XYZ file of C-alpha atoms in Angstrom:
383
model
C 88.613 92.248 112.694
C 91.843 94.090 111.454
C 92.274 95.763 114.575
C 91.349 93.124 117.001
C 94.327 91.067 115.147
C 96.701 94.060 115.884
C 95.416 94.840 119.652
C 96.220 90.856 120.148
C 99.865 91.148 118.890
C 100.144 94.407 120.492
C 99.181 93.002 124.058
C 101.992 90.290 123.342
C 104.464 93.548 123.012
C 103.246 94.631 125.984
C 103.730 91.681 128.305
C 107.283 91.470 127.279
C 108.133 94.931 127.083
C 107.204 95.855 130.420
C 109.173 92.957 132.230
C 111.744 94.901 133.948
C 112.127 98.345 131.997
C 110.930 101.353 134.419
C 108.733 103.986 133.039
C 109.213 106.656 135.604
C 112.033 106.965 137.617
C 113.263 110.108 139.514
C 115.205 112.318 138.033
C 119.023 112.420 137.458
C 121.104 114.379 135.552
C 124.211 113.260 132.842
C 126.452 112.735 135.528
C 124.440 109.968 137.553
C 124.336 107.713 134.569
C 126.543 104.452 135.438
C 128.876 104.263 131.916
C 129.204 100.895 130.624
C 132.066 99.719 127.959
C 131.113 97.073 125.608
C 133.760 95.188 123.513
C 133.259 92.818 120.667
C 135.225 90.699 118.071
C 132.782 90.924 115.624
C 129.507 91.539 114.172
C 128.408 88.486 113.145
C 127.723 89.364 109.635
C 126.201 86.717 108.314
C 125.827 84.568 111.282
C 122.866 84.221 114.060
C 125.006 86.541 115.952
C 123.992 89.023 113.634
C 122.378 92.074 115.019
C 123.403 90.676 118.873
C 125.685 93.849 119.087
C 122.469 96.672 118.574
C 120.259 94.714 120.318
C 122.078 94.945 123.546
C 123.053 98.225 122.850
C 119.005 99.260 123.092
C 118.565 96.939 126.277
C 121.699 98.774 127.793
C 119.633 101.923 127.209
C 116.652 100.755 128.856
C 118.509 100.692 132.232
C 119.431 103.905 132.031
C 123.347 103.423 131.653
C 125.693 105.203 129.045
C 127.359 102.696 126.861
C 130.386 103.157 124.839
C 131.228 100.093 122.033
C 134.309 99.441 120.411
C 135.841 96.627 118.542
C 138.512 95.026 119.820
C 140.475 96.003 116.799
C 139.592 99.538 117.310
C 140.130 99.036 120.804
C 142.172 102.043 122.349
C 145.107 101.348 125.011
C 144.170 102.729 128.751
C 140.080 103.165 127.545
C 139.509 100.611 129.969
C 140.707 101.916 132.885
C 137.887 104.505 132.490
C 134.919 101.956 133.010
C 133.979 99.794 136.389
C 131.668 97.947 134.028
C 132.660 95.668 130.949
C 130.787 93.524 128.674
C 132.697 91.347 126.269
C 130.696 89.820 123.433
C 132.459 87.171 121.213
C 130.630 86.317 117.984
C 133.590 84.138 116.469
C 135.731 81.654 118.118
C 138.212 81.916 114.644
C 139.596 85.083 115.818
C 143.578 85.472 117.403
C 144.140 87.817 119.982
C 147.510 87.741 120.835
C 149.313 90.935 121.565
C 146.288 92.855 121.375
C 145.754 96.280 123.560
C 142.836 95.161 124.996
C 143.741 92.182 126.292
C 147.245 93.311 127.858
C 144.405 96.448 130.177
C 142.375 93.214 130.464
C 144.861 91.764 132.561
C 144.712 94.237 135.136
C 141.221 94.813 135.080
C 139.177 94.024 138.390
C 135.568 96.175 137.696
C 132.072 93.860 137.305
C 132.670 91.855 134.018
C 129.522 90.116 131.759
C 130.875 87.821 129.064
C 128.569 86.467 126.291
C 130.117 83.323 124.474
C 130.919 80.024 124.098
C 134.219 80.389 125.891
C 134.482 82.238 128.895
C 137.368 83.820 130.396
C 139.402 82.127 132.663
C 138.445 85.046 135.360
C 135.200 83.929 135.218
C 135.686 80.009 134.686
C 137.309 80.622 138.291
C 135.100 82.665 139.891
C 131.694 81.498 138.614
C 133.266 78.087 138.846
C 132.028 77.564 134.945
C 132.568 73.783 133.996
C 131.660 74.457 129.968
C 130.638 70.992 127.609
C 130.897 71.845 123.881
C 128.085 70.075 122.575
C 125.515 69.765 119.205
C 122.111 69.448 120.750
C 118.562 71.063 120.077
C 116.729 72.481 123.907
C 113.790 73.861 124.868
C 114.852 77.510 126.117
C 112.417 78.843 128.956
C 112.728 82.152 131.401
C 110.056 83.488 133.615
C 106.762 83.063 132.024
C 108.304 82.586 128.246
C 109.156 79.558 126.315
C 111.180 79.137 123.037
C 111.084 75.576 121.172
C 113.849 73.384 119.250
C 116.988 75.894 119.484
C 120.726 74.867 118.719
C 123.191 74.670 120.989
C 126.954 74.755 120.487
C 127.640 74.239 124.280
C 125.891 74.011 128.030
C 127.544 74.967 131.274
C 126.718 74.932 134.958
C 128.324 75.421 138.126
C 128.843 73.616 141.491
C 130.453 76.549 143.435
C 127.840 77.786 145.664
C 126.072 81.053 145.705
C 125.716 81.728 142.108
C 122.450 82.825 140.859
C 121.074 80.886 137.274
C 119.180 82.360 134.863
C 116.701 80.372 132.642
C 116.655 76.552 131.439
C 118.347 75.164 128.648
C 116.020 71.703 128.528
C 117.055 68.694 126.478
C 116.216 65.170 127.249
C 116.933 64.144 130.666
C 118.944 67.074 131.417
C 118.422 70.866 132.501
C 121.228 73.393 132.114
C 121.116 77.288 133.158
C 121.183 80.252 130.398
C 122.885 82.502 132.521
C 124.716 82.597 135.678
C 126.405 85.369 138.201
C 128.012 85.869 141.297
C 128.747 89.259 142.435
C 130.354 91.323 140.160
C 131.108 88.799 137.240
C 128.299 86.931 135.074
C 128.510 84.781 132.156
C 125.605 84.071 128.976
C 126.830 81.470 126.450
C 124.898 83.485 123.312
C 122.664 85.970 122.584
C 120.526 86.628 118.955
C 118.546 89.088 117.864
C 114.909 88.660 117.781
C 114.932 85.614 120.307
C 114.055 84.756 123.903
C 117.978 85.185 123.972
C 117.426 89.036 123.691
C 114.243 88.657 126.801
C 116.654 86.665 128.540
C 119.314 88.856 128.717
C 117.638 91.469 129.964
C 117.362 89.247 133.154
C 121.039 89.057 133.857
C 121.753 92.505 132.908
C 118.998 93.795 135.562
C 120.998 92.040 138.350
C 124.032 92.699 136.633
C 123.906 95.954 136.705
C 121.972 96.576 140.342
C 118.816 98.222 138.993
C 115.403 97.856 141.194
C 113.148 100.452 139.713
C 109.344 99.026 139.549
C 108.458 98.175 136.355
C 105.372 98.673 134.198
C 103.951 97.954 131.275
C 103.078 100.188 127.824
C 101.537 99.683 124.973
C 103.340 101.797 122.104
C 101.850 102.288 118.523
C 104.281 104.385 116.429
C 104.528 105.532 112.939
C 101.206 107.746 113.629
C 100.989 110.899 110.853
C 98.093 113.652 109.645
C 97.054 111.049 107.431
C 96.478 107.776 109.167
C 93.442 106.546 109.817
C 92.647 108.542 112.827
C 89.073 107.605 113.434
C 90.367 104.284 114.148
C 92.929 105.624 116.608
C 89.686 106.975 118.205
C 88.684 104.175 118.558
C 91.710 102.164 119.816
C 91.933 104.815 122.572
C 88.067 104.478 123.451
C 88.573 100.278 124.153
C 92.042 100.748 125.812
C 90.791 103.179 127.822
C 87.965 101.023 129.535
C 89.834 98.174 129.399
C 92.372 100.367 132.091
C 95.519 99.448 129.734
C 98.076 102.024 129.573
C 98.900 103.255 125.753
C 101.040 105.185 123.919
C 100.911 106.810 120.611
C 104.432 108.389 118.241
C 103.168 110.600 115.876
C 105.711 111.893 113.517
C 106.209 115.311 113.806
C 105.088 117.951 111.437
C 107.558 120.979 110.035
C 105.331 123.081 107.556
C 101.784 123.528 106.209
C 101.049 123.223 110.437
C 97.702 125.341 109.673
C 96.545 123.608 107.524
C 93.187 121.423 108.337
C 94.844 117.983 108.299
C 96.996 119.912 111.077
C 94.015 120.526 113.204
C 92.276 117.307 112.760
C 95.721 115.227 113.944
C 95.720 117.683 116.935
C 92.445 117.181 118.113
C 92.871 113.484 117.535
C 95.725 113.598 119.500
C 93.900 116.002 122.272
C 91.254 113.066 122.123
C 93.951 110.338 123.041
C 95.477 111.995 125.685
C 91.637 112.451 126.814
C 91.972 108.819 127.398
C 94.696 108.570 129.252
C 97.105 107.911 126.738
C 100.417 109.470 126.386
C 101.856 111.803 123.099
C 105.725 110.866 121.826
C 107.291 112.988 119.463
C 108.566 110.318 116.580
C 112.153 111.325 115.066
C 111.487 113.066 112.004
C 113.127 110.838 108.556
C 116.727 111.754 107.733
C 116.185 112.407 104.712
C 114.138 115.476 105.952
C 116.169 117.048 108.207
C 118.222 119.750 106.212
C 122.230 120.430 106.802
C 121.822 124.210 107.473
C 123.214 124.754 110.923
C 120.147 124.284 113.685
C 117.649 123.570 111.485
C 116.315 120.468 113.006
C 116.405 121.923 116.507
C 114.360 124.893 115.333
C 112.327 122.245 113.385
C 111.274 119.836 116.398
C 111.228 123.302 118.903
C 108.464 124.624 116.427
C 106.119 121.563 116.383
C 106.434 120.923 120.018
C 105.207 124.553 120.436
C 101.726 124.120 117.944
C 101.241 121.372 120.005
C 101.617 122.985 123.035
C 99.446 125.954 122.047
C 96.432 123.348 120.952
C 97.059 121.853 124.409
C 98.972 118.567 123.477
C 101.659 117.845 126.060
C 104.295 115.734 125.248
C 106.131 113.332 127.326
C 108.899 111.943 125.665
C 110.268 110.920 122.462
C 110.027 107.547 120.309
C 112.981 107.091 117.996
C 115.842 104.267 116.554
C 118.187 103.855 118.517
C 120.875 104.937 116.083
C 119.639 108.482 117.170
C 121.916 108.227 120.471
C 125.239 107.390 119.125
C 124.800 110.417 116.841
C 126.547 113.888 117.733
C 123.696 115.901 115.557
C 120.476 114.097 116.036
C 121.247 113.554 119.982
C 122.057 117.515 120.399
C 119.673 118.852 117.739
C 116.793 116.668 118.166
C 116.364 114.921 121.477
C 117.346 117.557 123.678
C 113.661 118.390 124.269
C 112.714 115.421 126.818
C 114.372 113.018 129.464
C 112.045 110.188 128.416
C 112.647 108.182 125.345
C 111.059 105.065 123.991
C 113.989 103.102 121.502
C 112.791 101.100 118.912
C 114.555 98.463 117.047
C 116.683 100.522 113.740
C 115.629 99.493 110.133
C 118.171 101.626 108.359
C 120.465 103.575 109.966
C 121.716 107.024 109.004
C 124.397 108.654 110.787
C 124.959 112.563 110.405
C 127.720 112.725 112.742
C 128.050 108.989 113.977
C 130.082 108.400 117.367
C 130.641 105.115 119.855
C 129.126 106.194 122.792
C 125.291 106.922 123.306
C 123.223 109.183 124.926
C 121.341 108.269 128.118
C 118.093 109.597 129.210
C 116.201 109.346 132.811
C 113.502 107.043 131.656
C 114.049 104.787 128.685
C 111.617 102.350 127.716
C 112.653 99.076 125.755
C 110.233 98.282 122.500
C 110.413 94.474 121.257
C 109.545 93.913 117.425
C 106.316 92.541 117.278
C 107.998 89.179 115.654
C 109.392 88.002 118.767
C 105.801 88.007 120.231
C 103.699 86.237 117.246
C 101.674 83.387 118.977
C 101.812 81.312 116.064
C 106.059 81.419 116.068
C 108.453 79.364 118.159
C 108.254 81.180 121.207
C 105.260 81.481 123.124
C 103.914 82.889 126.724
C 103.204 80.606 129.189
């Protein structure tokens, strides 16, 4: 009963994940990544804007863009002559900005522009012809097959100027307003939490946005998979997905010494029996907290477990890890230099060795959405 309850959530992640994120895409090298600057007043601590900032930071990934993020405060003169794409996110409306840096290169900036907030730019005002109604209502917030109930709204907007494209409905009573909205280069979203249809809904926008058409398709992903799980039940699992033709994957955590010993050999040929089954093998990112200081250790590490895979005939693919392993000097060059696939999943702590803004892109990057955005008993449901 335990694991039908867990294959029905998981189906849920499924559905949404595989929306508009490719798996398989053809190959490019550092250099054909699109770079993407994101700017932001704030973080929201404290707020429902809270968390907005890293969850578009793993749907930027998804679309297989490099993505730089710095405060407006940290904001450094002439960066953003260096981008042709710019997302502005503005968590507080409290905030002056006179004299700043960034908005004196704003001024002269003419790349594609995506502003999330309650009040637009006048750039975009103009040219998405925005006509913005500050407002305290509660709407029912739909896009493409998913629904959320009841949410707040601080403000609606909509447009009259033709040849914009609208994303979503905001529903209240007798009235319907768009979530999103763009026109060419420029595109506008009024908010966007963390763990909401906001997040799905976004993803959208930033698809057109950013001019991606790779064919999408859906995974399955169970992660957190070690020597001692209960691998008899991931048997199993693999044995019913298998006939019921749904793709899966499976992160096992990878394994640095004691790899002869026989919990070693029964996780490999538990693995060797899901890829039997058409599943597919990530490496998980190792804990911090074991991953020593000592020069290349962890490349050595990660190079060594790949290979007792290899040798027992366990290929592979790609890597699942937090996010926060992108924007980090080390773990990106030590760690993840082994695959161009990666599957992101949603950080729970973060631990920077040697933390930078900008992230690491990879050819195929798969976007993961926590479980609790799915649950069929919550306030958003599939349709």
């Amino acid at each position: 009963m335990r694991w039908k309850h867990q294959m029905h959530i998981g189906l849920l992640v499924l559905l949404i994940t595989g929306l508009i994120y490719p798996a398989s895409v053809q190959a490019a090298n550092s250099s054909s990544f699109d770079s993407v600057l994101v700017v932001y007043d704030s973080l929201g601590k404290g707020t429902e804007e809270e968390g907005n900032i890293e969850a578009l930071k793993r749907l930027l990934a998804s679309f297989r863009v490099q993505v730089t993020v710095e405060s407006i405060n940290s904001y450094t003169s002439g960066s953003l002559s260096n981008y042709s794409k710019l997302i502005e996110v503005h968590n507080r409306s409290d905030l002056a900005e006179e004299g700043s840096e960034y908005l004196t290169d704003l001024q002269v900036y003419r790349g594609d522009m995506l502003y999330i907030g309650g009040m637009p730019r006048d750039r975009l005002v103009q040219s998405l012809g925005l006509q913005v109604q500050a407002l305290e209502k509660v709407a029912d917030f739909s896009i493409g097959p998913f629904v959320e109930k009841s949410i707040r709204l601080k403000s609606v907007f909509d447009s009259k100027q033709p040849g914009v494209q609208r994303y979503g409905a905001l529903k209240l009573q007798e009235s319907s307003y768009p979530y999103g909205i763009r026109k060419g280069p420029d595109a506008y979203v009024p908010f966007m939490e963390k763990d909401t249809l906001s997040e799905i809904a976004l993803s959208y926008v930033l698809k057109d946005w950013l001019r991606q058409e790779q064919e999408s398709h859906y995974y399955l992903v169970f992660k957190e998979i070690y020597p001692f799980s209960d691998l008899r039940l991931l048997e199993r699992m693999s044995d019913e997905l298998y006939e019921a033709g749904i793709p899966f994957m499976v992160s096992v955590h990878p394994v640095f010494s004691n790899t002869d010993y026989p919990a070693m050999k029964r996780y490999i040929n538990t693995l060797k029996y899901v890829q039997s089954r058409n599943g597919t093998v990530l490496v998980e990112s190792p804990f911090v907290a074991t991953v020593r200081d000592e020069g290349r250790d962890l490349f050595h590490q990660m190079e060594h477990f790949i290979d007792v895979l290899a040798e027992e005939g366990v290929v592979p693919l790609g890597m699942g890890t937090g996010m926060f392993w992108t924007y980090d000097n080390y773990f990106a060059t030590e760690g993840m230099t082994f695959f161009d696939s990666v599957v992101l999943f949603p950080d729970t702590r973060s631990i920077y060795k040697s933390e930078r803004n900008h992230s690491e892109a990879f050819t195929s990057s798969l976007y993961s959405v926590d479980r609790r955005i799915c649950s069929v008993t919550g306030p958003m449901t599939v349709r």
